[in-house]
Short mmCIF file of C-alpha atoms in Angstrom, two decimals:
data_model
loop_
_atom_site.label_atom_id
_atom_site.label_comp_id
_atom_site.label_asym_id
_atom_site.label_seq_id
_atom_site.Cartn_x
_atom_site.Cartn_y
_atom_site.Cartn_z
CA UNK D 116 56.22 84.61 76.13
CA UNK D 117 53.67 81.83 75.94
CA UNK D 118 51.94 82.44 79.30
CA UNK D 119 51.81 86.24 79.02
CA UNK D 120 50.27 85.93 75.56
CA UNK D 121 47.77 83.27 76.65
CA UNK D 122 46.72 85.28 79.71
CA UNK D 123 46.09 88.32 77.51
CA UNK D 124 44.24 86.30 74.87
CA UNK D 125 41.88 84.72 77.43
CA UNK D 126 41.31 87.86 79.56
CA UNK D 127 37.61 88.85 79.54
CA UNK D 128 38.79 92.47 79.08
CA UNK D 129 40.61 92.58 75.72
CA UNK D 130 43.69 94.85 75.68
CA UNK D 131 43.37 98.31 74.13
CA UNK D 132 46.76 97.97 72.46
CA UNK D 133 48.28 95.38 70.10
CA UNK D 134 48.33 92.01 71.94
CA UNK D 135 51.69 90.85 70.63
CA UNK D 136 53.46 94.12 71.50
CA UNK D 137 51.89 94.07 74.96
CA UNK D 138 52.88 90.44 75.64
CA UNK D 139 56.40 91.16 74.39
CA UNK D 140 56.74 94.17 76.72
CA UNK D 141 55.39 92.28 79.76
CA UNK D 142 57.77 89.41 79.08
CA UNK D 143 60.71 91.80 78.51
CA UNK D 144 60.02 93.41 81.92
CA UNK D 145 59.89 90.11 83.83
CA UNK D 146 62.94 88.73 81.96
CA UNK D 147 64.92 91.89 82.67
CA UNK D 148 64.01 91.79 86.38
CA UNK D 149 65.35 88.23 86.44
CA UNK D 150 68.50 89.01 84.45
CA UNK D 151 69.32 92.07 86.61
CA UNK D 152 68.80 90.05 89.81
CA UNK D 153 71.19 87.40 88.43
CA UNK D 154 73.65 90.07 87.31
CA UNK D 155 73.78 91.79 90.71
CA UNK D 156 74.57 88.41 92.18
CA UNK D 157 77.23 87.39 89.66
CA UNK D 158 78.99 90.74 89.73
CA UNK D 159 80.83 90.23 93.06
CA UNK D 160 83.22 88.07 91.05
CA UNK D 161 84.63 91.19 89.41
CA UNK D 162 87.82 92.95 90.39
CA UNK D 163 87.56 96.74 90.10
CA UNK D 164 85.83 97.88 93.26
CA UNK D 165 84.28 101.12 91.99
CA UNK D 166 82.89 99.52 88.83
CA UNK D 167 81.70 96.57 90.86
CA UNK D 168 79.69 98.70 93.29
CA UNK D 169 78.16 100.83 90.53
CA UNK D 170 77.22 97.75 88.50
CA UNK D 171 75.63 95.86 91.42
CA UNK D 172 73.79 99.00 92.38
CA UNK D 173 72.32 99.70 88.94
CA UNK D 174 71.27 96.07 88.49
CA UNK D 175 69.54 95.89 91.89
CA UNK D 176 67.77 99.18 91.13
CA UNK D 177 66.79 98.25 87.58
CA UNK D 178 65.07 95.04 88.69
CA UNK D 179 62.59 97.09 90.77
CA UNK D 180 60.89 99.24 88.08
CA UNK D 181 61.03 96.28 85.64
CA UNK D 182 59.08 94.23 88.13
CA UNK D 183 56.64 97.08 88.87
CA UNK D 184 56.05 97.82 85.19
CA UNK D 185 55.60 94.15 84.26
CA UNK D 186 52.82 93.92 86.84
CA UNK D 187 51.11 97.18 85.89
CA UNK D 188 51.08 96.18 82.18
CA UNK D 189 49.76 92.73 83.12
CA UNK D 190 46.54 94.26 84.51
CA UNK D 191 43.98 95.00 81.80
CA UNK D 192 40.84 95.78 83.81
CA UNK D 193 39.96 99.48 84.22
CA UNK D 194 43.41 100.58 83.16
CA UNK D 195 44.62 104.14 83.63
CA UNK D 196 46.94 105.25 80.75
CA UNK D 197 48.74 107.84 82.93
CA UNK D 198 49.73 105.08 85.38
CA UNK D 199 51.09 102.99 82.50
CA UNK D 200 52.99 105.94 81.00
CA UNK D 201 54.63 106.85 84.33
CA UNK D 202 55.72 103.24 84.90
CA UNK D 203 56.97 102.77 81.32
CA UNK D 204 59.04 105.98 81.45
CA UNK D 205 60.72 104.99 84.73
CA UNK D 206 61.39 101.49 83.39
CA UNK D 207 62.86 102.73 80.09
CA UNK D 208 65.20 105.10 81.98
CA UNK D 209 66.29 102.38 84.40
CA UNK D 210 66.98 99.94 81.56
CA UNK D 211 68.97 102.56 79.63
CA UNK D 212 71.18 103.41 82.63
CA UNK D 213 71.72 99.79 83.56
CA UNK D 214 72.13 98.62 79.95
CA UNK D 215 74.78 101.30 79.31
CA UNK D 216 76.75 100.14 82.34
CA UNK D 217 76.48 96.44 81.43
CA UNK D 218 77.48 97.20 77.82
CA UNK D 219 80.71 98.81 79.05
CA UNK D 220 81.60 95.65 80.97
CA UNK D 221 80.56 93.48 78.02
CA UNK D 222 83.14 95.23 75.84
CA UNK D 223 85.78 93.89 78.21
CA UNK D 224 84.70 90.39 77.32
CA UNK D 225 82.36 89.47 80.18
CA UNK D 226 79.63 87.19 78.84
CA UNK D 227 77.41 87.67 81.85
CA UNK D 228 77.29 91.43 81.23
CA UNK D 229 76.54 90.92 77.56
CA UNK D 230 73.45 88.82 78.25
CA UNK D 231 72.22 91.32 80.83
CA UNK D 232 72.91 94.29 78.52
CA UNK D 233 70.84 92.58 75.82
CA UNK D 234 68.02 92.02 78.27
CA UNK D 235 68.07 95.73 79.28
CA UNK D 236 68.13 96.90 75.66
CA UNK D 237 65.21 94.66 74.72
CA UNK D 238 63.19 95.92 77.70
CA UNK D 239 64.05 99.58 77.01
CA UNK D 240 62.95 99.22 73.39
CA UNK D 241 59.75 97.38 74.32
CA UNK D 242 58.91 100.16 76.81
CA UNK D 243 59.50 102.87 74.20
CA UNK D 244 57.30 100.99 71.74
CA UNK D 245 54.52 100.74 74.35
CA UNK D 246 54.94 104.42 75.29
CA UNK D 247 54.15 105.29 71.67
CA UNK D 248 51.11 103.02 71.60
CA UNK D 249 49.64 104.06 74.97
CA UNK D 250 50.14 107.77 74.30
CA UNK D 251 48.57 107.49 70.82
CA UNK P 30 60.41 105.34 110.76
CA UNK P 31 62.84 104.09 113.37
CA UNK P 32 64.48 101.31 111.32
CA UNK P 33 64.81 103.32 108.09
CA UNK P 34 66.43 106.16 110.03
CA UNK P 35 68.77 103.84 111.95
CA UNK P 36 69.83 102.01 108.78
CA UNK P 37 70.67 105.35 107.14
CA UNK P 38 72.49 106.65 110.22
CA UNK P 39 74.68 103.53 110.50
CA UNK P 40 75.36 103.08 106.75
CA UNK P 41 79.10 103.36 106.00
CA UNK P 42 78.13 105.52 102.98
CA UNK P 43 76.41 108.62 104.39
CA UNK P 44 73.45 109.87 102.30
CA UNK P 45 74.00 112.82 99.98
CA UNK P 46 70.64 114.32 100.96
CA UNK P 47 69.05 115.28 104.30
CA UNK P 48 68.79 112.10 106.41
CA UNK P 49 65.40 112.88 107.95
CA UNK P 50 63.79 113.72 104.59
CA UNK P 51 65.24 110.55 103.07
CA UNK P 52 64.06 108.33 105.93
CA UNK P 53 60.61 109.95 105.77
CA UNK P 54 60.37 109.30 102.00
CA UNK P 55 61.52 105.67 102.31
CA UNK P 56 59.02 105.05 105.09
CA UNK P 57 56.23 106.81 103.16
CA UNK P 58 56.89 104.52 100.16
CA UNK P 59 56.80 101.30 102.19
CA UNK P 60 53.74 102.46 104.18
CA UNK P 61 51.90 103.41 101.00
CA UNK P 62 52.69 100.04 99.38
CA UNK P 63 51.17 98.39 102.46
CA UNK P 64 48.11 100.67 102.60
CA UNK P 65 47.39 100.23 98.87
CA UNK P 66 47.70 96.43 99.18
CA UNK P 67 45.23 96.56 102.08
CA UNK P 68 42.96 98.90 100.17
CA UNK P 69 42.80 96.72 97.05
CA UNK P 70 41.79 93.88 99.34
CA UNK P 71 39.16 95.75 101.33
CA UNK P 72 37.59 97.36 98.29
CA UNK P 73 35.61 94.29 97.13
CA UNK P 74 33.17 95.17 99.91
CA UNK P 75 31.97 98.15 97.87
CA UNK P 76 28.87 98.29 95.77
CA UNK P 77 29.32 100.28 92.56
CA UNK P 78 31.02 97.91 90.12
CA UNK P 79 32.77 100.44 87.89
CA UNK P 80 34.17 102.43 90.82
CA UNK P 81 35.13 99.21 92.52
CA UNK P 82 37.17 97.94 89.57
CA UNK P 83 38.91 101.30 89.04
CA UNK P 84 39.74 101.61 92.72
CA UNK P 85 41.13 98.08 93.09
CA UNK P 86 43.11 98.58 89.92
CA UNK P 87 44.72 101.87 90.96
CA UNK P 88 45.60 100.53 94.40
CA UNK P 89 47.20 97.36 93.02
CA UNK P 90 49.15 99.46 90.52
CA UNK P 91 50.20 102.12 93.04
CA UNK P 92 51.72 99.56 95.41
CA UNK P 93 54.24 98.54 92.69
CA UNK P 94 56.12 101.83 92.10
CA UNK P 95 55.91 102.62 95.85
CA UNK P 96 57.67 99.37 96.57
CA UNK P 97 60.23 99.90 93.77
CA UNK P 98 60.97 103.48 94.86
CA UNK P 99 61.26 102.57 98.55
CA UNK P 100 63.94 100.04 97.64
CA UNK P 101 65.85 102.31 95.25
CA UNK P 102 65.94 105.11 97.86
CA UNK P 103 67.06 102.62 100.51
CA UNK P 104 70.30 101.93 98.62
CA UNK P 105 72.99 104.54 99.30
CA UNK P 106 76.09 102.98 97.77
CA UNK P 107 77.15 104.27 94.33
CA UNK P 108 73.80 105.90 93.75
CA UNK P 109 72.75 107.21 90.36
CA UNK P 110 70.58 110.38 90.65
CA UNK P 111 68.85 109.76 87.28
CA UNK P 112 67.64 106.37 88.54
CA UNK P 113 66.27 108.00 91.70
CA UNK P 114 64.57 110.80 89.74
CA UNK P 115 62.88 108.37 87.33
CA UNK P 116 61.59 106.26 90.22
CA UNK P 117 60.43 109.26 92.26
CA UNK P 118 58.52 110.73 89.31
CA UNK P 119 56.69 107.46 88.60
CA UNK P 120 55.89 107.05 92.29
CA UNK P 121 54.59 110.62 92.69
CA UNK P 122 52.31 110.18 89.64
CA UNK P 123 51.00 106.82 90.88
CA UNK P 124 50.28 108.23 94.35
CA UNK P 125 48.50 111.26 92.87
CA UNK P 126 46.24 109.12 90.65
CA UNK P 127 45.48 106.63 93.40
CA UNK P 128 45.13 109.30 96.11
CA UNK P 129 42.64 111.26 93.96
CA UNK P 130 40.52 108.14 93.51
CA UNK P 131 40.62 107.20 97.20
CA UNK P 132 39.78 110.79 98.19
CA UNK P 133 36.59 110.62 96.08
CA UNK P 134 35.48 107.49 97.95
CA UNK P 135 36.51 109.05 101.28
CA UNK P 136 34.09 111.92 100.67
CA UNK P 137 31.31 109.34 100.67
CA UNK P 138 32.24 108.42 104.21
CA UNK P 139 34.43 105.37 103.76
CA UNK P 140 37.09 105.36 106.49
CA UNK P 141 39.24 102.81 104.71
CA UNK P 142 39.57 105.11 101.70
CA UNK P 143 40.39 108.07 103.89
CA UNK P 144 43.36 106.32 105.52
CA UNK P 145 44.63 105.13 102.13
CA UNK P 146 44.17 108.59 100.57
CA UNK P 147 46.22 110.09 103.41
CA UNK P 148 48.94 107.52 102.85
CA UNK P 149 49.05 108.34 99.09
CA UNK P 150 49.16 112.10 99.74
CA UNK P 151 51.98 111.74 102.26
CA UNK P 152 53.98 109.59 99.82
CA UNK P 153 53.32 111.94 96.87
CA UNK P 154 54.53 114.93 98.93
CA UNK P 155 57.59 113.08 100.21
CA UNK P 156 58.50 112.12 96.62
CA UNK P 157 58.12 115.73 95.42
CA UNK P 158 60.30 116.91 98.30
CA UNK P 159 62.98 114.35 97.40
CA UNK P 160 62.74 115.24 93.69
CA UNK P 161 63.67 118.81 94.63
CA UNK P 162 66.59 117.66 96.77
CA UNK P 163 68.00 115.08 94.32
CA UNK P 164 67.72 117.44 91.34
CA UNK P 165 69.38 120.29 93.24
CA UNK I 59 52.63 100.85 112.70
CA UNK I 60 49.98 103.51 112.44
CA UNK I 61 48.90 102.85 108.82
CA UNK I 62 48.87 99.04 109.10
CA UNK I 63 46.73 99.29 112.23
CA UNK I 64 44.36 101.86 110.70
CA UNK I 65 43.94 99.82 107.51
CA UNK I 66 43.06 96.74 109.60
CA UNK I 67 40.70 98.71 111.87
CA UNK I 68 38.78 100.19 108.92
CA UNK I 69 38.72 97.05 106.72
CA UNK I 70 35.09 95.91 106.10
CA UNK I 71 36.31 92.34 106.78
CA UNK I 72 37.52 92.28 110.40
CA UNK I 73 40.63 90.13 110.98
CA UNK I 74 40.16 86.65 112.44
CA UNK I 75 43.18 87.13 114.71
CA UNK I 76 44.18 89.74 117.28
CA UNK I 77 44.42 93.11 115.47
CA UNK I 78 47.46 94.41 117.35
CA UNK I 79 49.46 91.21 116.83
CA UNK I 80 48.54 91.21 113.13
CA UNK I 81 49.50 94.87 112.63
CA UNK I 82 52.77 94.28 114.48
CA UNK I 83 53.61 91.27 112.26
CA UNK I 84 52.75 93.15 109.03
CA UNK I 85 54.87 96.10 110.10
CA UNK I 86 57.74 93.83 111.18
CA UNK I 87 57.73 92.19 107.73
CA UNK I 88 57.82 95.49 105.81
CA UNK I 89 60.44 96.98 108.18
CA UNK I 90 62.63 93.89 107.86
CA UNK I 91 62.39 93.97 104.03
CA UNK I 92 63.58 97.58 104.20
CA UNK I 93 66.36 96.91 106.72
CA UNK I 94 67.66 93.89 104.76
CA UNK I 95 67.65 95.91 101.51
CA UNK I 96 69.65 98.64 103.28
CA UNK I 97 71.97 96.06 104.82
CA UNK I 98 72.77 94.34 101.51
CA UNK I 99 73.67 97.78 100.19
CA UNK I 100 75.81 98.88 103.13
CA UNK I 101 77.66 95.60 103.40
CA UNK I 102 80.06 96.15 100.45
CA UNK I 103 81.97 98.40 102.86
CA UNK I 104 83.17 95.32 104.74
CA UNK I 105 86.55 93.68 104.36
CA UNK I 106 86.40 89.89 104.59
CA UNK I 107 85.29 88.70 101.16
CA UNK I 108 83.66 85.39 102.14
CA UNK I 109 81.68 86.93 105.00
CA UNK I 110 80.75 89.85 102.78
CA UNK I 111 79.28 87.66 100.05
CA UNK I 112 77.36 85.48 102.51
CA UNK I 113 75.98 88.52 104.33
CA UNK I 114 74.87 90.36 101.16
CA UNK I 115 73.34 87.16 99.89
CA UNK I 116 71.31 86.41 103.03
CA UNK I 117 70.07 89.99 103.27
CA UNK I 118 68.96 90.11 99.62
CA UNK I 119 67.22 86.76 100.06
CA UNK I 120 65.58 87.64 103.38
CA UNK I 121 63.96 90.79 101.96
CA UNK I 122 61.98 88.65 99.49
CA UNK I 123 59.91 86.42 101.83
CA UNK I 124 59.50 89.37 104.26
CA UNK I 125 57.94 91.36 101.46
CA UNK I 126 55.79 88.43 100.30
CA UNK I 127 54.58 87.66 103.83
CA UNK I 128 53.85 91.30 104.65
CA UNK I 129 51.55 91.44 101.63
CA UNK I 130 49.82 88.12 102.27
CA UNK I 131 49.10 89.09 105.89
CA UNK I 132 47.84 92.49 104.72
CA UNK I 133 44.99 90.85 102.79
CA UNK I 134 42.01 90.01 105.00
CA UNK I 135 39.30 89.11 102.47
CA UNK I 136 38.65 85.39 101.92
CA UNK I 137 41.88 84.42 103.59
CA UNK I 138 43.31 80.91 103.35
CA UNK I 139 45.12 79.89 106.58
CA UNK I 140 47.36 77.37 104.77
CA UNK I 141 48.67 80.16 102.53
CA UNK I 142 49.42 82.29 105.60
CA UNK I 143 51.13 79.41 107.42
CA UNK I 144 53.37 78.57 104.44
CA UNK I 145 54.42 82.22 104.07
CA UNK I 146 54.99 82.72 107.81
CA UNK I 147 57.17 79.61 108.06
CA UNK I 148 59.36 80.67 105.12
CA UNK I 149 59.66 84.17 106.55
CA UNK I 150 60.55 82.98 110.06
CA UNK I 151 63.28 80.72 108.62
CA UNK I 152 64.69 83.48 106.42
CA UNK I 153 64.77 85.93 109.35
CA UNK I 154 66.48 83.38 111.60
CA UNK I 155 69.22 82.62 109.05
CA UNK I 156 69.77 86.27 108.19
CA UNK I 157 69.51 87.44 111.81
CA UNK I 158 72.08 84.87 112.95
CA UNK I 159 74.53 86.11 110.30
CA UNK I 160 73.95 89.77 111.14
CA UNK I 161 74.32 89.05 114.86
CA UNK I 162 77.78 87.58 114.23
CA UNK I 163 78.88 90.77 112.49
CA UNK I 164 77.25 92.88 115.20
CA UNK I 165 79.48 91.22 117.81
CA UNK I 166 82.44 92.68 115.94
CA UNK I 167 81.08 96.12 116.60
CA UNK I 168 79.26 96.98 113.37
CA UNK I 169 76.26 99.14 114.20
CA UNK I 170 74.62 98.58 110.85
CA UNK I 171 74.53 94.83 111.46
CA UNK I 172 73.13 95.28 114.95
CA UNK I 173 70.13 97.27 113.70
CA UNK I 174 69.46 94.74 110.94
CA UNK I 175 69.85 91.80 113.36
CA UNK I 176 67.27 93.42 115.66
CA UNK I 177 64.90 93.87 112.74
CA UNK I 178 65.27 90.18 111.76
CA UNK I 179 64.74 88.99 115.35
CA UNK I 180 61.62 91.13 115.75
CA UNK I 181 60.21 89.80 112.46
CA UNK I 182 61.07 86.18 113.29
CA UNK I 183 59.32 86.49 116.67
CA UNK I 184 56.27 88.20 115.17
CA UNK I 185 55.98 85.40 112.58
CA UNK I 186 56.21 82.71 115.27
CA UNK I 187 53.54 84.50 117.29
CA UNK I 188 51.26 84.65 114.24
CA UNK I 189 51.98 80.99 113.38
CA UNK I 190 50.58 80.08 116.81
CA UNK I 191 47.50 82.24 116.34
CA UNK I 192 46.69 81.16 112.76
CA UNK I 193 47.16 77.47 113.53
CA UNK I 194 45.01 77.69 116.66
CA UNK H 275 63.68 80.39 79.45
CA UNK H 276 66.47 81.73 77.29
CA UNK H 277 67.64 84.56 79.60
CA UNK H 278 67.46 82.55 82.84
CA UNK H 279 69.51 79.77 81.23
CA UNK H 280 72.05 82.21 79.75
CA UNK H 281 72.45 84.05 83.05
CA UNK H 282 73.13 80.74 84.83
CA UNK H 283 75.51 79.52 82.11
CA UNK H 284 77.58 82.73 82.23
CA UNK H 285 77.57 83.19 86.03
CA UNK H 286 81.14 83.03 87.44
CA UNK H 287 79.72 80.84 90.25
CA UNK H 288 78.40 77.67 88.57
CA UNK H 289 75.18 76.32 90.10
CA UNK H 290 75.40 73.39 92.52
CA UNK H 291 72.33 71.75 90.94
CA UNK H 292 71.41 70.75 87.40
CA UNK H 293 71.40 73.93 85.26
CA UNK H 294 68.38 73.03 83.14
CA UNK H 295 66.22 72.11 86.15
CA UNK H 296 67.26 75.33 87.91
CA UNK H 297 66.51 77.52 84.87
CA UNK H 298 63.16 75.78 84.43
CA UNK H 299 62.23 76.39 88.09
CA UNK H 300 63.29 80.07 87.98
CA UNK H 301 61.29 80.61 84.79
CA UNK H 302 58.27 78.74 86.20
CA UNK H 303 58.31 81.03 89.27
CA UNK H 304 58.46 84.26 87.24
CA UNK H 305 55.84 83.00 84.74
CA UNK H 306 53.51 81.97 87.55
CA UNK H 307 53.87 85.37 89.27
CA UNK H 308 52.86 86.97 85.96
CA UNK H 309 49.97 84.57 85.29
CA UNK H 310 48.58 84.97 88.83
CA UNK H 311 48.79 88.77 88.57
CA UNK H 312 46.88 88.58 85.27
CA UNK H 313 44.40 86.13 86.75
CA UNK H 314 43.61 88.30 89.78
CA UNK H 315 42.91 91.11 87.34
CA UNK H 316 40.75 89.12 84.93
CA UNK H 317 38.73 87.47 87.64
CA UNK H 318 36.46 90.45 88.45
CA UNK H 319 34.60 89.47 85.29
CA UNK H 320 33.17 86.45 87.11
CA UNK H 321 29.72 86.21 88.63
CA UNK H 322 29.67 84.23 91.87
CA UNK H 323 30.83 86.64 94.56
CA UNK H 324 32.25 84.15 97.07
CA UNK H 325 34.21 82.23 94.43
CA UNK H 326 35.36 85.51 92.92
CA UNK H 327 36.80 86.83 96.18
CA UNK H 328 38.54 83.54 97.01
CA UNK H 329 40.00 83.26 93.54
CA UNK H 330 41.31 86.86 93.41
CA UNK H 331 42.72 86.41 96.88
CA UNK H 332 44.60 83.19 96.15
CA UNK H 333 46.02 84.59 92.91
CA UNK H 334 47.24 87.81 94.55
CA UNK H 335 48.80 85.77 97.35
CA UNK H 336 50.37 83.16 95.07
CA UNK H 337 52.20 85.80 93.00
CA UNK H 338 54.14 86.89 96.12
CA UNK H 339 56.02 83.67 97.05
CA UNK H 340 56.51 82.88 93.32
CA UNK H 341 58.25 86.21 92.92
CA UNK H 342 60.29 85.75 96.13
CA UNK H 343 61.35 82.21 95.19
CA UNK H 344 62.25 83.14 91.62
CA UNK H 345 64.63 85.76 92.97
CA UNK H 346 66.17 83.56 95.67
CA UNK H 347 66.83 80.77 93.13
CA UNK H 348 68.30 83.33 90.71
CA UNK H 349 71.12 84.12 93.16
CA UNK H 350 73.98 81.60 92.96
CA UNK H 351 76.69 83.29 95.02
CA UNK H 352 77.19 82.00 98.58
CA UNK H 353 73.85 80.26 98.57
CA UNK H 354 72.27 78.91 101.73
CA UNK H 355 70.31 75.67 101.07
CA UNK H 356 67.99 76.22 104.07
CA UNK H 357 66.90 79.57 102.61
CA UNK H 358 66.16 77.88 99.28
CA UNK H 359 64.26 75.02 100.90
CA UNK H 360 62.07 77.38 102.97
CA UNK H 361 61.23 79.45 99.89
CA UNK H 362 60.56 76.41 97.68
CA UNK H 363 58.23 74.86 100.25
CA UNK H 364 56.18 78.05 100.61
CA UNK H 365 56.02 78.45 96.84
CA UNK H 366 54.95 74.83 96.22
CA UNK H 367 52.16 75.18 98.81
CA UNK H 368 50.97 78.49 97.35
CA UNK H 369 50.91 77.05 93.82
CA UNK H 370 49.02 73.96 94.97
CA UNK H 371 46.32 76.00 96.76
CA UNK H 372 45.98 78.47 93.90
CA UNK H 373 46.20 75.81 91.17
CA UNK H 374 43.45 73.74 92.86
CA UNK H 375 41.17 76.78 92.92
CA UNK H 376 41.89 77.73 89.30
CA UNK H 377 41.38 74.11 88.18
CA UNK H 378 37.86 74.16 89.69
CA UNK H 379 36.98 77.25 87.64
CA UNK H 380 38.64 75.74 84.55
CA UNK H 381 36.24 72.77 84.75
CA UNK H 382 33.42 75.28 84.25
CA UNK H 383 34.94 76.22 80.93
CA UNK H 384 36.90 79.36 81.73
CA UNK H 385 39.99 79.49 79.51
CA UNK H 386 41.69 82.10 81.63
CA UNK H 387 41.58 79.83 84.67
CA UNK H 388 42.86 76.87 82.68
CA UNK H 389 46.01 78.74 81.59
CA UNK H 390 46.64 79.97 85.15
CA UNK H 391 46.03 76.49 86.60
CA UNK H 392 48.61 75.07 84.18
CA UNK H 393 51.09 77.74 85.22
CA UNK H 394 50.56 76.92 88.92
CA UNK H 395 50.93 73.18 88.32
CA UNK H 396 54.14 73.66 86.34
CA UNK H 397 55.59 75.85 89.10
CA UNK H 398 54.51 73.48 91.88
CA UNK H 399 56.17 70.55 90.09
CA UNK H 400 59.34 72.52 89.36
CA UNK H 401 59.55 73.50 93.05
CA UNK H 402 59.11 69.88 94.17
CA UNK H 403 61.82 68.78 91.73
CA UNK H 404 64.19 71.44 93.09
CA UNK H 405 63.32 70.52 96.70
CA UNK H 406 64.54 66.99 95.94
CA UNK H 407 67.75 68.25 94.36
CA UNK H 408 68.60 70.88 97.00
CA UNK H 409 67.92 68.51 99.89
CA UNK H 410 69.98 65.72 98.29
#
């Protein structure tokens, strides 16, 4: 989280929300995009075809709004709260759907799914926290 | 729209919605991501600093959910309607906010803004049309 | 190609290379990113596991530099030729590797692969054409 | 770097290169994409118009291959070394060009530029290290 926090701290336009919460949410979005990209790649090792396709699919999808939201939150100049809210809502939904799927696989003892489920949960929670702060 | 339509038509998993509407929405998302990226770049030529910063900002932001939504709609295998709906809603909001801003500049005779505003409107409408079809 | 061409034609900074060739290359990059994303999704329908994994992998990978290069070429203000050249070279290589793989599958009668192979070839050629123009 | 490392460690396909170096390079790519996105946003606060436009431009551009390369390196299944090499070379060049520009601004005492320059340098070095390992 070091770079995200430093970039916020040294931005000529100070953020309108709590710096630590913002940096945490940005980092959670980028980390989750990375974890979901890794997960979609690792998943072909699994056996059940239906579960496999659904899991790859949700991970590929989830990486997209995480990436979009991480970038939108990164920009501080002339920000538009309605843009942030729309992105955060889509990202929280994507992380919930993908996290639920990964959690199911994790219960069956797959470590890879567990790490990805954690990453989705952390990102979903960070988005909900930011939704509360931006809307306030 | 040729490639998007061909890729849908030859996909082993046929789409659950109207092929032409889907191809149109995918293409509108990718086109709008391109137009907004171009717009954010061309905008520095403008004079009013506040309007300039807001316009660049909204265009950079808008390109992100357009890109994310274009990719999510492109995937047909094991699709999750709630993921599509979340992405489409974020994209429609982004295109509305960015299109409104570009339309204001277009009224002052800037051709570049007019083309980008048209691209945002087309994408917003295509997303609303898909929202109706996916939800149905 | 209409939007890409219009955005170039109305940009306050006119391009330093031929407008039609530039618009064609930008469009080829965005189209190829879309086709490869669709291809990686459709591919799980195939039977041979080794070929399947290699094909998904190359298509997911190829979409990334296509997307990056489409955006870099889209920006006309204060452009840096060395940045363009580096992006174009990576994109041409990615499209060659992915196009070769798709062409192999296309020979076995898969329509989906044929469309994607065409999209990769068109993008590879457009990148090579631009490499010649930027370097000149 | 925790998630990248965990996702590599739990991937059913173990990486063909040193895990720590790979995780470091993936994280450096994602961090640099974030820092460059933040930098392009913060930069409008600067005064000199020519330097401003070049700096925004290089940061927007640099974020694209960083993002593409971070994703390509993240995928371990059925990897194609030539795809990795092409991406790493483009990313190293982008980070060098962008880092050089940011370093110039950093000399004039701008903290924001200094953090971004560090992020570019770290990513450039990580890419060069990976280029040596992949080629070997």
